[in-house]
Coordinates of C-alpha atoms and ligand atoms in Angstrom, one line a residue:
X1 CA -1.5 39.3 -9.1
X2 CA -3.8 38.6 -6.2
X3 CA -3.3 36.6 -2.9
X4 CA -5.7 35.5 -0.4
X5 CA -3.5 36.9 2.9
X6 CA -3.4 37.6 6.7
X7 CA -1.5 40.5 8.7
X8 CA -2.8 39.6 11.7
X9 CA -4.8 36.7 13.6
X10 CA -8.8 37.2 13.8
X11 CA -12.3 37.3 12.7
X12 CA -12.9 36.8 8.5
X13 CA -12.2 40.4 8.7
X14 CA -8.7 40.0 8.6
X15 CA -8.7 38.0 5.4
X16 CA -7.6 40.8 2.6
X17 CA -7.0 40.4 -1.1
X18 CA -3.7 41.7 -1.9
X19 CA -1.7 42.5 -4.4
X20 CA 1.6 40.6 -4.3
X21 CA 4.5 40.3 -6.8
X22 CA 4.5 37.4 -9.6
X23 CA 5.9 33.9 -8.3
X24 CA 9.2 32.8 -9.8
X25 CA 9.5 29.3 -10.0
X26 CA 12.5 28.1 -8.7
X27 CA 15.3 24.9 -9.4
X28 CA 12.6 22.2 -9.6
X29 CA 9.3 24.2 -9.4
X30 CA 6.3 25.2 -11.7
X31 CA 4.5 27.5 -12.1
X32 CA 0.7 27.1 -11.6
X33 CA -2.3 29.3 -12.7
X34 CA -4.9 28.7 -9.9
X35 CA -8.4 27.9 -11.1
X36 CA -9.4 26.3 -7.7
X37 CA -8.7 25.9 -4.3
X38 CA -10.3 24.3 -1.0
X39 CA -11.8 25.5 2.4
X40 CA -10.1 23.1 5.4
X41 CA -10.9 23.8 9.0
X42 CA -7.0 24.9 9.2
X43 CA -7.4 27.7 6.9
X44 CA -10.0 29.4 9.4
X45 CA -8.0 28.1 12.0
X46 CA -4.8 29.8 10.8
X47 CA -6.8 32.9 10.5
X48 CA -8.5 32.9 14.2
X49 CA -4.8 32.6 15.6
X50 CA -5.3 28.7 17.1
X51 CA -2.3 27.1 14.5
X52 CA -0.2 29.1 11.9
X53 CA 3.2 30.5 10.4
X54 CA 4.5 34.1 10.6
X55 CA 2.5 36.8 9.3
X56 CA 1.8 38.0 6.5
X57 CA 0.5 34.9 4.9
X58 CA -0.5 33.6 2.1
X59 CA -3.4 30.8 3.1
X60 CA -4.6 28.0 1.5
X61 CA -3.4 24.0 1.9
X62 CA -4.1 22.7 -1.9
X63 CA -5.4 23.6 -5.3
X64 CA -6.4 22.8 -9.0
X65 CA -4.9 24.5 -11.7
X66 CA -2.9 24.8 -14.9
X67 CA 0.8 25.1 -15.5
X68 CA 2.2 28.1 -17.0
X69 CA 5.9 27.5 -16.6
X70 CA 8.0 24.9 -15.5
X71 CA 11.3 23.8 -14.2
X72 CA 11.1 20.4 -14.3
X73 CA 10.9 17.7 -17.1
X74 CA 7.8 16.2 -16.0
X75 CA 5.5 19.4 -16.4
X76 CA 5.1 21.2 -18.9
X77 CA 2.4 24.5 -19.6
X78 CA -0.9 23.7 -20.1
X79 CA -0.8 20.1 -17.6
X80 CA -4.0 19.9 -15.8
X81 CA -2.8 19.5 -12.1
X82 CA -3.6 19.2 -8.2
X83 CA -1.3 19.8 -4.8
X84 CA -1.4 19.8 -1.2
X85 CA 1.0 22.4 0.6
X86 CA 1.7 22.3 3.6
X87 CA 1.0 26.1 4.7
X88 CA 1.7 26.1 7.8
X89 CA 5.2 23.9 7.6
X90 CA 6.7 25.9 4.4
X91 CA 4.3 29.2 4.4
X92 CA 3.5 28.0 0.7
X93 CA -0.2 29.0 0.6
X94 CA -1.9 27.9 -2.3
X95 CA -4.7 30.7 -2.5
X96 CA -3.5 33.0 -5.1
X97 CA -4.0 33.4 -8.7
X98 CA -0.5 32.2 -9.3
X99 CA 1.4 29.8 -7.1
X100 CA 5.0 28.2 -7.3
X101 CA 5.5 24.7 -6.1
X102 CA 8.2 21.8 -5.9
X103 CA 7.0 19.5 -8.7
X104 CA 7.1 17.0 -6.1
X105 CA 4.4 18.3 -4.9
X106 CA 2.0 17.8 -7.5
X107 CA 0.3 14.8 -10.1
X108 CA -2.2 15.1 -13.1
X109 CA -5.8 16.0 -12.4
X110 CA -8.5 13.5 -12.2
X111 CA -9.0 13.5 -16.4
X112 CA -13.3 12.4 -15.7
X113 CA -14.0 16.1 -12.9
X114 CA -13.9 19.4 -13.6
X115 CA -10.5 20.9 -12.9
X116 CA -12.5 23.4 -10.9
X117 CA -13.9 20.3 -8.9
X118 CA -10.8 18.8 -9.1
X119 CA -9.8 21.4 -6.3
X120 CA -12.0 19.8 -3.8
X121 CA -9.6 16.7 -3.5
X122 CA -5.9 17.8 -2.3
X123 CA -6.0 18.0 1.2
X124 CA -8.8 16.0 2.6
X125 CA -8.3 13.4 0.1
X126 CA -4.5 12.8 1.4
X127 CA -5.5 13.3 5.1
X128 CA -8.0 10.2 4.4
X129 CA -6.0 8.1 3.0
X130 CA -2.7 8.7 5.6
X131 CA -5.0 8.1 8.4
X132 CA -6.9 5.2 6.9
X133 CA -2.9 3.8 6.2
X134 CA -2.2 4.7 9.4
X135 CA -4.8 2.9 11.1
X136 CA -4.2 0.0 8.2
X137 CA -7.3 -0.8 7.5
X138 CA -8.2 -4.3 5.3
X139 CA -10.7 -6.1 4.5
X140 CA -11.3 -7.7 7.6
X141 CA -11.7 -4.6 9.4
X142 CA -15.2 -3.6 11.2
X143 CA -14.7 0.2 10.7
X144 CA -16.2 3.1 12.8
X145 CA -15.6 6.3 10.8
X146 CA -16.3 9.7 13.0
X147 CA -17.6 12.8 11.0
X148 CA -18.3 10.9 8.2
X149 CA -20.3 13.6 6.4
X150 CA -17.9 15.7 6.4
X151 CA -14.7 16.2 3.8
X152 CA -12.2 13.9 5.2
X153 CA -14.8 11.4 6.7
X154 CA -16.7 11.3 3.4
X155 CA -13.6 10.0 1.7
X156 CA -12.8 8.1 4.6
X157 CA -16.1 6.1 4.4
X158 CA -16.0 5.5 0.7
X159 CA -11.0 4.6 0.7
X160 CA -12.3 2.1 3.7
X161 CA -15.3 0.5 1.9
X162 CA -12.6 -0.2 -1.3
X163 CA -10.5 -1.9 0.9
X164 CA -13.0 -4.9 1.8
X165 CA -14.1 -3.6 5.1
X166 CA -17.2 -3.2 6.6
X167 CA -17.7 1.0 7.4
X168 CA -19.9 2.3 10.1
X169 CA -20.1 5.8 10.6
X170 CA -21.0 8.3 13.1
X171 CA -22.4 12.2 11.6
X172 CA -23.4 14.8 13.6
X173 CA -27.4 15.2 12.1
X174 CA -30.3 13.1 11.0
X175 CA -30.3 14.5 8.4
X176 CA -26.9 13.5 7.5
X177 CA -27.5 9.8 8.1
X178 CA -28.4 9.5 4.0
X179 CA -24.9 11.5 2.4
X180 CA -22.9 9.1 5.2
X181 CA -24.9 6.0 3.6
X182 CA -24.6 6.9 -0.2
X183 CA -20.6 6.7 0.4
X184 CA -21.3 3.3 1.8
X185 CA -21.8 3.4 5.3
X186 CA -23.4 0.4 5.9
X187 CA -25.2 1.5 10.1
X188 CA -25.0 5.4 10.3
X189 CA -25.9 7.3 14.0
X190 CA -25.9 10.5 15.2
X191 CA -25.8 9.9 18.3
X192 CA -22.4 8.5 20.2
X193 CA -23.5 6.9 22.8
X194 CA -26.5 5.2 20.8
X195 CA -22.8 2.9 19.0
X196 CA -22.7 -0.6 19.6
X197 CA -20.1 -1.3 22.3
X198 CA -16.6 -3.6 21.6
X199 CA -17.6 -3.8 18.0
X200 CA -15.2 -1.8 15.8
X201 CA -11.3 -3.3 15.1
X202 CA -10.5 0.0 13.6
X203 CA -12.1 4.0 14.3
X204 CA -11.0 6.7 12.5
X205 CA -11.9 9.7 14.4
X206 CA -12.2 12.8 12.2
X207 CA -14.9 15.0 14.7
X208 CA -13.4 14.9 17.8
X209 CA -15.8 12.5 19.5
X210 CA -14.4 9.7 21.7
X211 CA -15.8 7.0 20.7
X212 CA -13.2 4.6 22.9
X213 CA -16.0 2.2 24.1
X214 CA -16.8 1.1 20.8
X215 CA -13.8 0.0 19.9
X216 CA -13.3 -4.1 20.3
X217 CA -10.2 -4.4 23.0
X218 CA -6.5 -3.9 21.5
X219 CA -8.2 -2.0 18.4
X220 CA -6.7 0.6 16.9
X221 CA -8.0 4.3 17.2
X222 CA -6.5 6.9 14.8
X223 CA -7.7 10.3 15.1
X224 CA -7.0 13.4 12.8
X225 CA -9.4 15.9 15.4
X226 CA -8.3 17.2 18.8
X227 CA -9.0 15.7 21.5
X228 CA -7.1 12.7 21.3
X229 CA -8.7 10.3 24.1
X230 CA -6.5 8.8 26.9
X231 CA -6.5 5.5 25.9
X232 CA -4.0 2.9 25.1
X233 CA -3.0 2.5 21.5
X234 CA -5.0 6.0 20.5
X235 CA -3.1 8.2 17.6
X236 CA -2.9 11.1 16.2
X237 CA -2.3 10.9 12.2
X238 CA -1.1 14.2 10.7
X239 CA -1.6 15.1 6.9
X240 CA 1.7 14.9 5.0
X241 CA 2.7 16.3 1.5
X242 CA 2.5 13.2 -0.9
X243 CA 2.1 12.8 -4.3
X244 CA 1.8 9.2 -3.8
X245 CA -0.8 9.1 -2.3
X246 CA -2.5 12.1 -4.8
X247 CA -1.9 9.9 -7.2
X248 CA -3.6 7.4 -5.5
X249 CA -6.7 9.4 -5.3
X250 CA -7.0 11.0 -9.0
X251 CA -7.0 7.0 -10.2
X252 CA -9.6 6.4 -8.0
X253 CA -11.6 8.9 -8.8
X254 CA -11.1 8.3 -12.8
X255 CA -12.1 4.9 -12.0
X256 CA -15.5 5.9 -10.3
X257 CA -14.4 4.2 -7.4
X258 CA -14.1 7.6 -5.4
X259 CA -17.2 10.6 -5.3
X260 CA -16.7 14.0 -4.6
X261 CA -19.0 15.9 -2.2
X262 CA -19.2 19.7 -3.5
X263 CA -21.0 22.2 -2.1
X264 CA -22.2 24.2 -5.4
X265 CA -24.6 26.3 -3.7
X266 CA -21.4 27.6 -1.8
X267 CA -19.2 28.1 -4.3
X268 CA -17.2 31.5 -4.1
X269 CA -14.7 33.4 -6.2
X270 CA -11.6 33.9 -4.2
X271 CA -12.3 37.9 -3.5
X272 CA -15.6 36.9 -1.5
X273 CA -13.4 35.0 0.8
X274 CA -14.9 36.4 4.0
X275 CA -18.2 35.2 3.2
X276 CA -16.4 31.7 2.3
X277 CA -15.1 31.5 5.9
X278 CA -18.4 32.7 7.7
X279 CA -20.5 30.3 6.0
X280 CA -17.7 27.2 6.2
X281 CA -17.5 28.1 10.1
X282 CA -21.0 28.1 10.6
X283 CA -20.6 24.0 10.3
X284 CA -23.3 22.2 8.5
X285 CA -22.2 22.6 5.1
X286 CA -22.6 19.1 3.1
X287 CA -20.0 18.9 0.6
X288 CA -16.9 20.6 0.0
X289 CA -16.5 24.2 0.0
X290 CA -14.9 26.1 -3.4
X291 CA -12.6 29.1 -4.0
X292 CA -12.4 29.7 -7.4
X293 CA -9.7 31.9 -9.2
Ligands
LIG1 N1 -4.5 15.9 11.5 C1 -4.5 16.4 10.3 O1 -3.5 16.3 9.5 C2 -5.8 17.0 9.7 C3 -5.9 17.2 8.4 C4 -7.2 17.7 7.9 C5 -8.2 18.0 8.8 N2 -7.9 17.8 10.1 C6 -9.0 18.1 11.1 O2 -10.0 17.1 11.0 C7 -11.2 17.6 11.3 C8 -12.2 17.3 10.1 O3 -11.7 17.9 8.9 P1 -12.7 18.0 7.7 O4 -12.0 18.8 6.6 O5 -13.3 16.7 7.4 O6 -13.9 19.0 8.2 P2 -15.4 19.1 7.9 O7 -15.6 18.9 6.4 O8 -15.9 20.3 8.5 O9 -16.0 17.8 8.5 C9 -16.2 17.6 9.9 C10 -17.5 16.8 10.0 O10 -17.6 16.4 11.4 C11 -18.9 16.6 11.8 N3 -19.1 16.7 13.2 C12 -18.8 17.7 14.0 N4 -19.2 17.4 15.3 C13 -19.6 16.1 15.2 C14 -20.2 15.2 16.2 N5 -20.3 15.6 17.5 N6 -20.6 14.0 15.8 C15 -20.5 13.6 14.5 N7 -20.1 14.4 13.5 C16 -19.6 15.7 13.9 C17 -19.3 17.9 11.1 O11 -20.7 18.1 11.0 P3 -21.2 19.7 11.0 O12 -20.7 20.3 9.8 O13 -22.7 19.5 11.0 O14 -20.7 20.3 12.3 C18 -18.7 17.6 9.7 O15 -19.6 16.8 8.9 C19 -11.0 19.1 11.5 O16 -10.9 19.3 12.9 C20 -9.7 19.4 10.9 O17 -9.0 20.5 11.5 C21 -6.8 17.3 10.6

């Protein structure tokens, strides 16, 4: 079987499909045919050196797919399912046509997408919701969400608006203003220093922006983008494994409470990776970017 994998840190010329022995699933794990996976800003990052586990490496932080065997009572072949690895942590990337995971890793797919779709939740879905837990957002919140046309912010926008609060949002073109306000953005900018000053309790930062003076006085600023600003009460929220929260986010999404941006003009099977990473690095992209399998 193929794997999407690294020798060596660099350009997308160092992303090679490679022929790799079968997956056993161990004590616990299943056995998943891939049908779809994600492109995250780590996965280029991994590549270009910046973050990343020994080499070779198998990338990839989540996926859709089907399972073909199982070791565990609550799976068995032929359940539709979705996962977040942590790559980088456990060097358990998920791009490769088959992939063994802990089944603690993984819940049913949304039931009302595509399972190919399906692949566009994993990762920035659970980054979204962490932060926004981190930064425990409710319904009296006035929310500033950073990046919001992007794949975490999107979701941001759209988990915040459920909870009751009001959602601002900062994106980083005109002509994003419209995709942040069809999540529910209620006053979009692209401009940070054009934001209301002292008016958000909460900012979730997911572009890297500081946008500190907005932010009323003993607010609380959670950011999931480097740089973290130098101010009191700013943190950083990292993505964690958590079927929970998957869980979480496959409801909400069966209950039409949660949209998925995809990109389908950018939609590429997994051995026209390269092109994948040039075109995701370029930046612009709305929607999610798909590697199929
Ligand atoms: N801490 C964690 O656990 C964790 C987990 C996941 C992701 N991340 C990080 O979080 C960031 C966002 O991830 P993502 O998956 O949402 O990436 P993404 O889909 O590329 O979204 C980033 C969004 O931010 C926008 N943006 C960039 N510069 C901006 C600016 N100056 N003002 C307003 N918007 C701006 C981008 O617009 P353009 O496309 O037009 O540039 C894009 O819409 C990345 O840095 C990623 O590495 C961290």
């Amino acid at each position: 079987m193929y794997a999407i994998q690294i020798a060596r840190h660099g350009g997308p010329e160092v992303l090679s499909v490679r022929e790799i022995p079968h997956p056993t699933p161990g004590v616990g794990e299943v056995l998943i045919r891939t049908v779809a996976s994600s492109l995250n800003p780590v996965d280029w990052k991994t590549r270009a050196g910046e973050v990343g586990p020994q080499l070779p490496a198998t990338l990839g932080w989540d996926l859709a797919g089907v399972v073909t065997a199982s070791n565990h009572s609550r799976y068995r072949p032929g359940d539709q399912v979705i996962a977040v690895s942590a790559q980088i942590a456990t060097s358990r990337g998920t791009w490769a046509e088959q992939v063994s995971l802990p089944a603690r890793l993984l819940t049913a797919a949304p039931t009302t997408l595509a399972l190919e779709d399906a692949g566009a939740l994993p990762l920035a879905g659970v980054t979204a919701l962490h932060a926004l837990s981190r930064a425990a957002v409710t319904d009296g919140d006035n929310v500033l969400i950073t990046g919001a046309a992007g794949a975490v912010g999107g979701i941001a926008v759209q988990l915040a608006r459920h909870t009751g609060a009001t959602v601002d949002a900062l994106v980083s073109h005109p002509e994003h203003l419209d995709a942040a306000r069809e999540l529910g953005a209620k006053d979009v900018r692209p401009i940070p220093a054009d934001l209301p000053r002292r008016t958000y309790t909460a900012v979730l930062d997911t572009a890297g922006i500081d946008t500190c003076p907005a932010l009323v006085p003993g607010g609380r600023y959670i950011s999931i983008a480097d740089p973290l600003p130098d101010v009191r009460g700013a943190a950083k929220s990292y993505v964690q494994e958590d079927q929970d929260h998957l869980a979480q986010l496959a409801a909400l999404v069966d209950r039409g409470e949660l949209r998925l941006r995809i990109a389908y003009r950018y939609r590429y099977p997994f051995h026209e990776v390269r092109s994948a990473h040039e075109r995701f690095e370029a930046g612009g992209v709305l929607g999610k970017i798909l590697l199929t399998f």
